[in-house]
Coordinates of C-alpha atoms in Angstrom, one line a residue:
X1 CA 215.1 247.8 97.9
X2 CA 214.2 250.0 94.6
X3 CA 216.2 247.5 92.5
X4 CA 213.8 244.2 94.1
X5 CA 210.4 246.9 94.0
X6 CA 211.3 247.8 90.5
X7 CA 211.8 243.9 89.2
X8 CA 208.7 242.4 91.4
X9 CA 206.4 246.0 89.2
X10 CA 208.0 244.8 86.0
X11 CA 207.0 241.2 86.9
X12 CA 203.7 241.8 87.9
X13 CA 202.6 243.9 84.8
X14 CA 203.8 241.4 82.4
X15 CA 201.4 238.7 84.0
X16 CA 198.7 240.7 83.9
X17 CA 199.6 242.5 79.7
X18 CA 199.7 238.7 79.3
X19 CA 196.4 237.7 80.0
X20 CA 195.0 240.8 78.5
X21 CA 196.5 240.2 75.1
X22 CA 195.3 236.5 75.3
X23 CA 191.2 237.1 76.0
X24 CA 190.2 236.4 72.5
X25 CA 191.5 232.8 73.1
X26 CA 188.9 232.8 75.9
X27 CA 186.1 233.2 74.4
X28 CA 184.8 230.0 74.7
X29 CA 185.4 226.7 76.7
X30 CA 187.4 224.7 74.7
X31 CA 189.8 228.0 74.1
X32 CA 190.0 228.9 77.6
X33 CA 190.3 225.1 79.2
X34 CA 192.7 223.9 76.5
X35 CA 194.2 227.1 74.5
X36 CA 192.1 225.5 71.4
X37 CA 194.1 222.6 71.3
X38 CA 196.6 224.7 69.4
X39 CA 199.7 225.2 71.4
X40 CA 203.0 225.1 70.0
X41 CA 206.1 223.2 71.5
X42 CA 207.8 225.9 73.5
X43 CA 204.7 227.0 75.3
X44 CA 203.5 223.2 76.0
X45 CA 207.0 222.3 77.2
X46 CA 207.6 225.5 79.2
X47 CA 203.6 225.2 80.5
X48 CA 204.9 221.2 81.5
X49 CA 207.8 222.4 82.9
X50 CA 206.4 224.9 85.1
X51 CA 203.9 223.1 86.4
X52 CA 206.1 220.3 87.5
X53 CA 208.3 222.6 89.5
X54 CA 207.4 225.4 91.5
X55 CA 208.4 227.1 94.7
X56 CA 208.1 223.7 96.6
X57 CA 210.5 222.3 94.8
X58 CA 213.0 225.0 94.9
X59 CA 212.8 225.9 98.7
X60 CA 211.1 222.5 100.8
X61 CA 212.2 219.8 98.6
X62 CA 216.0 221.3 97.8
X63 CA 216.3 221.8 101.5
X64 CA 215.2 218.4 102.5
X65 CA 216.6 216.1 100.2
X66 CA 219.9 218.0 100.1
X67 CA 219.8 218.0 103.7
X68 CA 219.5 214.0 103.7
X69 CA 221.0 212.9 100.5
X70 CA 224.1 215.9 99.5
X71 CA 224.9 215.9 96.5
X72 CA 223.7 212.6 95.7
X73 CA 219.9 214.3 95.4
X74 CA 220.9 215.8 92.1
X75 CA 219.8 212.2 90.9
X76 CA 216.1 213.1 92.0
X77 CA 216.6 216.2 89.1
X78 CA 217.6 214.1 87.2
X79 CA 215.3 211.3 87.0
X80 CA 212.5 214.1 86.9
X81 CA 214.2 215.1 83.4
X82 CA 214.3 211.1 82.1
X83 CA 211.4 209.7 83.5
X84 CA 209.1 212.1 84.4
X85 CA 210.0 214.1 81.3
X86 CA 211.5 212.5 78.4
X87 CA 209.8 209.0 79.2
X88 CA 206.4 210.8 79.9
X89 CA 207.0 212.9 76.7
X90 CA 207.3 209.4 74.5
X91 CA 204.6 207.3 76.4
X92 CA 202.0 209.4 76.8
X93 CA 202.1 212.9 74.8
X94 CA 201.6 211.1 71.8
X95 CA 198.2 209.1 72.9
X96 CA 197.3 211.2 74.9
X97 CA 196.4 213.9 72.4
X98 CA 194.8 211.5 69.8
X99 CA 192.7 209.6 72.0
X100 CA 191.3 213.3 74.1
X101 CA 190.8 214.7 70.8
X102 CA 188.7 211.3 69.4
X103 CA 186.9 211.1 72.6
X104 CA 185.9 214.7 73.3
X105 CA 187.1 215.0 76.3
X106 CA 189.1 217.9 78.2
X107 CA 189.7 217.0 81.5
X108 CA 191.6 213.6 83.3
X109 CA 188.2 212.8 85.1
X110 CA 186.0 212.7 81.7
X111 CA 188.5 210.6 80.2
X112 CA 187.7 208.2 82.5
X113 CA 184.2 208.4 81.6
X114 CA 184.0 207.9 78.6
X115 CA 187.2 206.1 77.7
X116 CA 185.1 203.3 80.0
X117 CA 182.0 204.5 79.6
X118 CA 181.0 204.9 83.2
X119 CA 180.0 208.3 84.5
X120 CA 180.6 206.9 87.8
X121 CA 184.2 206.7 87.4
X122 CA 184.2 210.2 86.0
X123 CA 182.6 211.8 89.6
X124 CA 184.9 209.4 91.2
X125 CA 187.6 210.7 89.6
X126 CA 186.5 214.7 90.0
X127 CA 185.8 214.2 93.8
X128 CA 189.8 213.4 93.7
X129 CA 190.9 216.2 91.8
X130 CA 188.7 218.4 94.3
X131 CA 189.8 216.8 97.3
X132 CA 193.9 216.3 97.0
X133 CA 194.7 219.3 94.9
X134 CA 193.2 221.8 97.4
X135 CA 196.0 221.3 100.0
X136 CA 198.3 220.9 97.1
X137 CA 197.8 224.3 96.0
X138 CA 198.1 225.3 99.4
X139 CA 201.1 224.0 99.1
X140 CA 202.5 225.8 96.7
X141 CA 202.7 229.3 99.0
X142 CA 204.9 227.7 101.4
X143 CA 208.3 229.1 101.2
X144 CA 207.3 232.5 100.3
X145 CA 206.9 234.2 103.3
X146 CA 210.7 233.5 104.2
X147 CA 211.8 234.9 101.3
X148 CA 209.7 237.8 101.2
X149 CA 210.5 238.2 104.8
X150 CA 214.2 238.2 104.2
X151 CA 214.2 240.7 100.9
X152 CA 211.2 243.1 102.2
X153 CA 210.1 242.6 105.6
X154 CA 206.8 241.9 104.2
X155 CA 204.1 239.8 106.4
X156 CA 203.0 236.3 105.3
X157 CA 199.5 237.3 104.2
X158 CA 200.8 240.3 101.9
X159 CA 202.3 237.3 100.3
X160 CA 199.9 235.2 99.9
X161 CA 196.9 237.3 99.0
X162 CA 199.8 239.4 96.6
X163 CA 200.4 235.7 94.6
X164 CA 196.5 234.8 94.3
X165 CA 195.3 238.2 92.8
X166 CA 198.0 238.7 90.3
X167 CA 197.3 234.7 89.5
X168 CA 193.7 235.1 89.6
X169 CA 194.1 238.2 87.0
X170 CA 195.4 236.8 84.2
X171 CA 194.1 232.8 84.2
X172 CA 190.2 234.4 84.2
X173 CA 191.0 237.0 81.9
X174 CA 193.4 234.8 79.3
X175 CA 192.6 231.5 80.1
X176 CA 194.8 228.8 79.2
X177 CA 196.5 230.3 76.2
X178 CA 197.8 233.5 79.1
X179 CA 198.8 230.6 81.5
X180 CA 200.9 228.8 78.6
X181 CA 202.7 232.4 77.5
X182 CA 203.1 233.6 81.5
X183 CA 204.4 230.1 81.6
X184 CA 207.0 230.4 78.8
X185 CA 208.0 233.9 80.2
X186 CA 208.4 232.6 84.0
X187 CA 209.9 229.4 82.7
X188 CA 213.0 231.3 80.8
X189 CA 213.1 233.3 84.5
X190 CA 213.5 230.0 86.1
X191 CA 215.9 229.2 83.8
X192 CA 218.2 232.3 84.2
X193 CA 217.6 232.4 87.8
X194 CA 218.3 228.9 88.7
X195 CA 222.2 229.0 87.2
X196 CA 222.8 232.6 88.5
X197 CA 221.8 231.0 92.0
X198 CA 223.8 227.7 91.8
X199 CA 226.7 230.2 91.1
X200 CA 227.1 232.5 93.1
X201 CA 226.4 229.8 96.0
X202 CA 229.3 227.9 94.8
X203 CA 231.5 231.3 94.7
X204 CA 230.3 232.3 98.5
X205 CA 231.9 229.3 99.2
X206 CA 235.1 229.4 97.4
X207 CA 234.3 227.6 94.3
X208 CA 233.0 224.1 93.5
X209 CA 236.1 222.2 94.4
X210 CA 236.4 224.3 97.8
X211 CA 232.4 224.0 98.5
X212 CA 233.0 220.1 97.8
X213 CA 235.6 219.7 99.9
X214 CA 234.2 221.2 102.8
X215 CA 231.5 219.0 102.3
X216 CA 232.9 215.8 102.2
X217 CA 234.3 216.4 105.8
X218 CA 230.9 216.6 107.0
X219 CA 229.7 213.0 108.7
X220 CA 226.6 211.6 108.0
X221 CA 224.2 210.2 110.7
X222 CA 222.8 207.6 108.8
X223 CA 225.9 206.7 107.1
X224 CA 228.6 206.9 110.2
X225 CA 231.4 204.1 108.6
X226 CA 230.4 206.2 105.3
X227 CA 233.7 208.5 104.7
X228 CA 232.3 212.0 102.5
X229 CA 229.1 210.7 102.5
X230 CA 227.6 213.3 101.3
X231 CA 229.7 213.9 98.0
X232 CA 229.2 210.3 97.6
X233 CA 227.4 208.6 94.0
X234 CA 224.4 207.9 95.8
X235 CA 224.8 209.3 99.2
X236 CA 224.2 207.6 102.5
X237 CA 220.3 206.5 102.0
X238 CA 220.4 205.3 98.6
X239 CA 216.9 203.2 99.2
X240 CA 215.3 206.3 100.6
X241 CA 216.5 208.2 97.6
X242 CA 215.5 205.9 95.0
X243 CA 211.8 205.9 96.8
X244 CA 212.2 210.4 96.4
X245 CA 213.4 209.8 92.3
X246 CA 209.9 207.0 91.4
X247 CA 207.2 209.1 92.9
X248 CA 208.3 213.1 91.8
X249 CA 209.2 211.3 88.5
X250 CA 206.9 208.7 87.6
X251 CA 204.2 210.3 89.9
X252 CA 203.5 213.1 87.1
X253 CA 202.1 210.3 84.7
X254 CA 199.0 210.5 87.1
X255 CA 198.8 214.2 88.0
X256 CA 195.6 215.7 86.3
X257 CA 197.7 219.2 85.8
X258 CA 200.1 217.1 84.1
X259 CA 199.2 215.2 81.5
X260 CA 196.9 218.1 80.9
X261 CA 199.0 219.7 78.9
X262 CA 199.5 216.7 76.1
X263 CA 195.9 217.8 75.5
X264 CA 196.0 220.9 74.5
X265 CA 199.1 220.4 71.8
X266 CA 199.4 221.0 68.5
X267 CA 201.0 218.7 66.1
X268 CA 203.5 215.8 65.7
X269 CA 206.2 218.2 65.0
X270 CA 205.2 220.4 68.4
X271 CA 205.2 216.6 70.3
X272 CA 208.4 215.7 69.1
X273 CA 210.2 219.7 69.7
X274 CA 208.3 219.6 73.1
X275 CA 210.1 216.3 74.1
X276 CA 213.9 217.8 73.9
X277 CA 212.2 221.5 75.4
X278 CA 210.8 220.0 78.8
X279 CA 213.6 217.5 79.2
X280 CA 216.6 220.4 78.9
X281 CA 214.1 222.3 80.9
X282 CA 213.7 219.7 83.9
X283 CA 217.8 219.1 84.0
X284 CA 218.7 222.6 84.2
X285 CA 215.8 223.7 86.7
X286 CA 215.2 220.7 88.7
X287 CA 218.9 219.2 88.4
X288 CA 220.1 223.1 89.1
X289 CA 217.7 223.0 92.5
X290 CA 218.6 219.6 94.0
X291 CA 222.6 220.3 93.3
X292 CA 222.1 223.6 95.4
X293 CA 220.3 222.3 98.2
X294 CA 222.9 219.4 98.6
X295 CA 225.2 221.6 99.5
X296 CA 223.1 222.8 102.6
X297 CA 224.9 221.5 105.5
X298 CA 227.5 224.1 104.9
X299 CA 225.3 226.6 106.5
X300 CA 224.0 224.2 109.4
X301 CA 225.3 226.8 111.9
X302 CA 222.9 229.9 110.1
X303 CA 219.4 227.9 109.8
X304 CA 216.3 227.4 112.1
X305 CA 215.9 224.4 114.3
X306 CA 213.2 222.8 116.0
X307 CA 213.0 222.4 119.8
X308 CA 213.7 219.0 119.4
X309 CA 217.1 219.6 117.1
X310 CA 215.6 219.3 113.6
X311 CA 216.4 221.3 111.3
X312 CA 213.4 223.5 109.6
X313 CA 214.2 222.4 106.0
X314 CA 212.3 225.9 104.5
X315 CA 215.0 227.3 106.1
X316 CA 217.7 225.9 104.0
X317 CA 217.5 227.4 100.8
X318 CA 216.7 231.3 102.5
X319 CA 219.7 230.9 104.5
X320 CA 222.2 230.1 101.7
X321 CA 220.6 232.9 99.9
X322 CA 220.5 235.8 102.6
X323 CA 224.6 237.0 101.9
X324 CA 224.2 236.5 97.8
X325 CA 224.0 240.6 96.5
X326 CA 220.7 242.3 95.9
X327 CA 219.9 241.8 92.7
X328 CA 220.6 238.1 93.1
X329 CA 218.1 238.3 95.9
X330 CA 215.5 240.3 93.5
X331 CA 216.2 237.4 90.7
X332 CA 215.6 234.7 93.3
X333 CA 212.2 236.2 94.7
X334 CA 211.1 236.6 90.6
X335 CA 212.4 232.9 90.1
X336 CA 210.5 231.6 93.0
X337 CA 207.3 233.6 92.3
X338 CA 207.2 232.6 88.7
X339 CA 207.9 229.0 89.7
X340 CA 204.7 229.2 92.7
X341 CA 202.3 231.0 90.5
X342 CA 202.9 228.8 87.0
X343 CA 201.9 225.7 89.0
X344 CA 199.1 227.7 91.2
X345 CA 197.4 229.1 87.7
X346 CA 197.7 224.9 86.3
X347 CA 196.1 223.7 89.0
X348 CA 193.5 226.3 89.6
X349 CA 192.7 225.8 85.9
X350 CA 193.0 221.7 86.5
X351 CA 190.4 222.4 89.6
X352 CA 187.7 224.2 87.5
X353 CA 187.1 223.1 84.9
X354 CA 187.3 219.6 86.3
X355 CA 184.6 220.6 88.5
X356 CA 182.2 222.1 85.8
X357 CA 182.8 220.2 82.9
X358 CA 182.8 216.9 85.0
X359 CA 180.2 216.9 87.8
X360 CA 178.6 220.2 87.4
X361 CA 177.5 220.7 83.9
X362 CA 176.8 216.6 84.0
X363 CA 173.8 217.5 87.1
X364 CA 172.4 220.4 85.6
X365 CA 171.7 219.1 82.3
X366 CA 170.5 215.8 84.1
X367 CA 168.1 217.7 86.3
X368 CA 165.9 220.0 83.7
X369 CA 166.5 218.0 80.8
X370 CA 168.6 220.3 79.2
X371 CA 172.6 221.0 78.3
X372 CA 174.6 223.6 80.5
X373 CA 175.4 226.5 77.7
X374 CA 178.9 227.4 76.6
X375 CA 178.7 230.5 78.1
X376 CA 177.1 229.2 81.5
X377 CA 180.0 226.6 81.6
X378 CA 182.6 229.7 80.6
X379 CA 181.3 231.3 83.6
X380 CA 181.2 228.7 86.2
X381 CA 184.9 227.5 85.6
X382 CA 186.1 231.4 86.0
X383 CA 184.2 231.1 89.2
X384 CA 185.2 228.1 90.6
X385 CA 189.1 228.9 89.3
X386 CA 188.1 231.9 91.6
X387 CA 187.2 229.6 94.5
X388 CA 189.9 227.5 94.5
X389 CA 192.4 230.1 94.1
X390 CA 190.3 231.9 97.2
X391 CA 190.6 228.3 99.5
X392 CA 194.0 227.9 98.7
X393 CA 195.3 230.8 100.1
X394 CA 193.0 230.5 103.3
X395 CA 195.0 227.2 104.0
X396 CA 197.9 228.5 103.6
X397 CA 197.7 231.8 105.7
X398 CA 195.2 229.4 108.5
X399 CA 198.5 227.0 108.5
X400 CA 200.8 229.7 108.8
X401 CA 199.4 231.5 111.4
X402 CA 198.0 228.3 114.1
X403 CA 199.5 224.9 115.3
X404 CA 197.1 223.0 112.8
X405 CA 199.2 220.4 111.1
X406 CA 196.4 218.6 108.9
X407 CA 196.9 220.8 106.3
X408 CA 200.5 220.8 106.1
X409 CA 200.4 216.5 106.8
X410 CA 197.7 216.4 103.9
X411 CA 199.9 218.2 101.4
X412 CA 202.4 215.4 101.6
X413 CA 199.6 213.0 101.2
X414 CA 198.2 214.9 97.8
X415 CA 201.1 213.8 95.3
X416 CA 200.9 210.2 96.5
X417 CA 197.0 209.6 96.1
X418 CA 196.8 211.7 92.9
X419 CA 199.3 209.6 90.8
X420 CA 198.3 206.0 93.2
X421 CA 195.0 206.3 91.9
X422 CA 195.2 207.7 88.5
X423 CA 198.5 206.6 86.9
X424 CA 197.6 202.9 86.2
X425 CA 194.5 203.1 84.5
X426 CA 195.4 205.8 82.8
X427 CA 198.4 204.5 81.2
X428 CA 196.6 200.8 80.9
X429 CA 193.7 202.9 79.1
X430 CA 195.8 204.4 76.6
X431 CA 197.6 200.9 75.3
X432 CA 195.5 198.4 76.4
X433 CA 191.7 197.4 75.0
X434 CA 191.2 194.8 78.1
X435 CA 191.7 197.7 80.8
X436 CA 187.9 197.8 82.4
X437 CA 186.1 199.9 84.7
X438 CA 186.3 197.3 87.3
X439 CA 190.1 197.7 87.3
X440 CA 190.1 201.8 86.9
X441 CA 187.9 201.4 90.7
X442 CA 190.3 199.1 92.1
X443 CA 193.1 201.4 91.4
X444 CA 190.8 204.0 92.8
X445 CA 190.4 202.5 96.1
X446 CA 194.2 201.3 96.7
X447 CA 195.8 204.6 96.0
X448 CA 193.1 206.7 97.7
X449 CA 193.3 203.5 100.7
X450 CA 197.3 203.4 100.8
X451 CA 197.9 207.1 101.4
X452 CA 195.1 207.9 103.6
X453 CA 196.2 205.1 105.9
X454 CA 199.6 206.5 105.7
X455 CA 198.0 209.5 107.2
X456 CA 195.7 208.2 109.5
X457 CA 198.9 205.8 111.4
X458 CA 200.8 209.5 111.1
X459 CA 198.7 210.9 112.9
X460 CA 197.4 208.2 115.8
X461 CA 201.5 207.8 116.3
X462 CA 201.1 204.4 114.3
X463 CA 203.5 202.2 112.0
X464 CA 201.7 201.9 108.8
X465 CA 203.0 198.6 107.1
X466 CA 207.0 198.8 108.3
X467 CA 209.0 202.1 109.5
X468 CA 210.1 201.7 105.8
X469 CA 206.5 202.9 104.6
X470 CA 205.7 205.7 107.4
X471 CA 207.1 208.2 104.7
X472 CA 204.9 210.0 102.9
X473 CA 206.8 209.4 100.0
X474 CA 207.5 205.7 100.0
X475 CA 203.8 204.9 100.8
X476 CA 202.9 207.4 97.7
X477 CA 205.6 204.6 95.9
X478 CA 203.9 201.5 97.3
X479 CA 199.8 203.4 95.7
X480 CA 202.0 203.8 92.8
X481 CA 202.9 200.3 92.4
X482 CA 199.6 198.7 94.0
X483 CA 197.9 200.2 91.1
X484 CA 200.3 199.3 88.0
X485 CA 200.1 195.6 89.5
X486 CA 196.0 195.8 90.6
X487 CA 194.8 197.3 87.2
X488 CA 195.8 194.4 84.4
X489 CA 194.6 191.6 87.7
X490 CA 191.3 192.9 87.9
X491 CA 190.9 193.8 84.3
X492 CA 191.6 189.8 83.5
X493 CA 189.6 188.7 85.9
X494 CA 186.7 191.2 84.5
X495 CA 184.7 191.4 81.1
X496 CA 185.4 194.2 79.2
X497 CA 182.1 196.2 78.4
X498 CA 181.3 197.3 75.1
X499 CA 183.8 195.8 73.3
X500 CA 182.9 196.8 69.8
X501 CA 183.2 200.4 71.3
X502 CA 186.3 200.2 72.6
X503 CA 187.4 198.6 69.1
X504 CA 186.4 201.7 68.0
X505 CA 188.3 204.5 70.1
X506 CA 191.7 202.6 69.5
X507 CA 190.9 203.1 65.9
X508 CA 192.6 206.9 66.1
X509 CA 195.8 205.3 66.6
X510 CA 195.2 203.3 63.3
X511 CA 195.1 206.8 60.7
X512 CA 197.5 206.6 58.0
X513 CA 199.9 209.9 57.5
X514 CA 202.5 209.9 55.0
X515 CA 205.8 211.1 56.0
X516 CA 209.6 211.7 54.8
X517 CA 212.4 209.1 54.8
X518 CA 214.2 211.0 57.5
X519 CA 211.1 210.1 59.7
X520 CA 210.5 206.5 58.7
X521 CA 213.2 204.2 57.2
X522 CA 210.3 201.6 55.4
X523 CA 211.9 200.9 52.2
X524 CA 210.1 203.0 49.2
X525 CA 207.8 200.9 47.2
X526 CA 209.5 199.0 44.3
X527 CA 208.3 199.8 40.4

């Protein structure tokens, strides 16, 4: 008990020396919102990285999709390295930094604005961010309270309230530029953590071939003719697993918290490190979680169950973990901390300054005729980061502690509409001239549409489209889609607005740099 009190002190006062060394980057709003657009590789792949996975990840979505898929759901780490790193890395860091920069804008929503030139799509695009990230954020404290349970004893709340003060610490004191370092620091825990885990699971169960083994002689109920369906290539639901890999991969092109950090980064050079970083990064932490939790059917006869016989999937990972020594324990309560409160501090940060820069600051201005100061806009984000932070964690201790399932059906709803709404046009907007406003609406409507009648038939005991599309995460697949197809329809079938201006943004793409040989194999110019 010493050993885990002595690592969570340690852990705690780093977060908070953190912020405290990084104020003077905070000073004003572009420092504190995007570091000063002067982050360097490691902390933008690390900040990436840790925002993608966090304590939802490593305790719900291991103990699910192992529980479903075995070891098969590895693929769903890796196709979060490929595609929802590497491919995300090349399509959009790049773009993404020179058009933000040429358009002045710091947030998803204003891009939206003003890469179309409709405010209207901006407060659109805000009321999103403020609706779906909410729960998500919730989300994010779910899992703690069995682990903190199991190492300490310690009630729920302790937890949660515990997570949002330390986080709420450092992000108003440092800013971005603390969140990026705390990031880097709780990313290289992750890192350690995750292989020390995977390890000494495999050697409670006699090794990797003997933990294998075992497996394999466990049937599958939605596979019965399959023999060792679970140590099969792509496990007994393949269709259902490709559905799991497309949104938690591709879904991240639309998350606001996401592409966020291509923002705030550096240089060419810091783009084209950051790249390799995140997609090591995402194969070792996210391949490292989904190859644990497929080997949780060997402990079906230690975790909770549901009246009805289903297993409690937050249960999974705890259980494997409760016979693993104490300091493994410690590490694993550090690893899933850092990996809750990197993603809580993004989208806290996402939340507020959405909020201020996008639909506050925009009202005030508008009502007396005169622009929201720096320092009034410094202040409001701190407070709303405040608020959300505050919300968050009265969801998650309200859904904790009563039978209310909204919040907990909402959060599986949240991924879906984020990306089915914002990934089209904002991947069309980059690359395309003819994307138009008309088109960035429609996408709004179908993704916001798709998931929320997801939710509604889940709720009124309803088929929404087929069985097939009931899932959460195949109807977050199907916004996904709707949107890629909807957004180049509608914008042929719409004038473009302000052509000569949108002529002029794609211009940033059009600067001339010189570079070395090794970068560019043009032949040299002849004498």
């Amino acid at each position: 008990m010493i050993l885990k009190i002595v690592l969570l002190v340690l852990f705690f006062a780093t977060r908070i020396g953190v912020g405290i060394y990084c104020r003077k980057s905070a000073t004003d709003v572009n420092g504190f919102v995007l570091g000063g657009r002067n982050v360097g590789s490691w902390l933008t792949a690390f900040a990436f990285g840790t925002s993608y996975f966090s304590a939802v990840i490593f305790v719900g979505y291991a103990g699910q999709f192992g529980w479903r898929f075995g070891l098969a759901s590895t693929w769903i780490g890796i196709g979060n390295a490929l595609l929802g790193s590497l491919l995300a890395w090349r399509v959009l860091g790049r773009r993404t930094r020179l058009m933000s920069q040429h358009l002045h804008s710091a947030t998803m929503p204003d891009f939206f604005g003003r890469r179309f030139n409709c405010n209207g799509l901006k407060t659109a695009a805000s009321a999103i961010v403020f609706v779906f990230l909410i729960p998500y954020t919730a989300s994010l404290y779910n899992g703690l309270s069995r682990l903190f349970g199991m190492a300490f004893g310690i009630d729920y709340i302790w937890c949660v309230l515990g997570m949002a003060v330390l986080t709420g610490i450092y992000v108003l004191i440092g800013g971005y530029m603390a969140t990026a370092v705390n990031d880097f620091i709780q990313g290289m825990i992750m890192l350690v953590g995750i292989c020390a885990v995977v390890v000494s699971v495999l050697n409670g169960n006699g090794g990797f071939t003997e933990a294998v083994s075992s497996l394999s002689a466990i049937p599958s109920e939605a596979a019965p003719n399959l023999s060792g369906a679970f140590v099969s290539f792509f496990g007994p639901q393949p269709i259902a697993l490709l559905g799991v890999i497309l949104l938690t991969s591709l879904g991240t092109w639309g998350l606001p918290q996401m592409v966020g950090k291509f923002y705030a980064i550096r240089d060419e050079q810091a783009i084209r490190k950051g790249t390799v970083i995140s997609t090591i990064f995402a194969i070792i932490v996210a391949g490292g979680c989904y190859f644990l939790g497929g080997f949780g059917r060997l402990y079906s006869d230690t975790i909770e169950y549901t009246a009805a016989g289903t297993p409690i999937y937050d249960s999974i990972v705890p259980s494997m973990l409760q016979t693993l020594p104490d300091l493994m324990i410690g590490i694993v309560i550090i690893l899933v901390l850092s990996a809750s409160m990197s993603t809580l501090s993004s989208l806290v940060l996402t939340s507020g300054s959405t909020m201020t820069l996008d639909i506050i600051a925009p009202a005030v201005s508008h009502k007396d005729g005169k622009v929201m100061n720096e320092k009034a806009q410094l202040l409001c984000i701190r407070l709303l980061v405040l608020f959300f932070i505050a919300v968050s964690s009265v969801l998650a201790i309200v859904q904790a502690r009563s039978s209310v399932t909204f919040i907990a059906q909402l959060m599986g709803i949240s991924w879906g509409a984020l990306a089915g709404a914002f990934l089209a046009p904002f991947l069309y907007g980059l690359y395309w001239k003819k994307t138009t406003s008309a088109s960035v609406w429609a996408s709004f409507v179908v993704g916001i549409f798709v998931m929320c009648a997801c939710m509604f038939c889940t709720f009124t005991g309803r088929t929404f489209i087929s069985p097939f599309f009931t899932s959460p995460i195949n109807a977050g697949v199907l916004a996904m889609v709707a949107g890629l197809v909807v957004v180049p329809v509608v914008s042929l079938l719409t004038p473009v607005r302000n052509r000569e201006d949108v002529d002029a943004m794609f211009t940033c793409y059009d600067t001339k740099v010189t570079v070395r040989v090794s970068t560019s194999l043009s032949d040299p110019v002849q004498e």
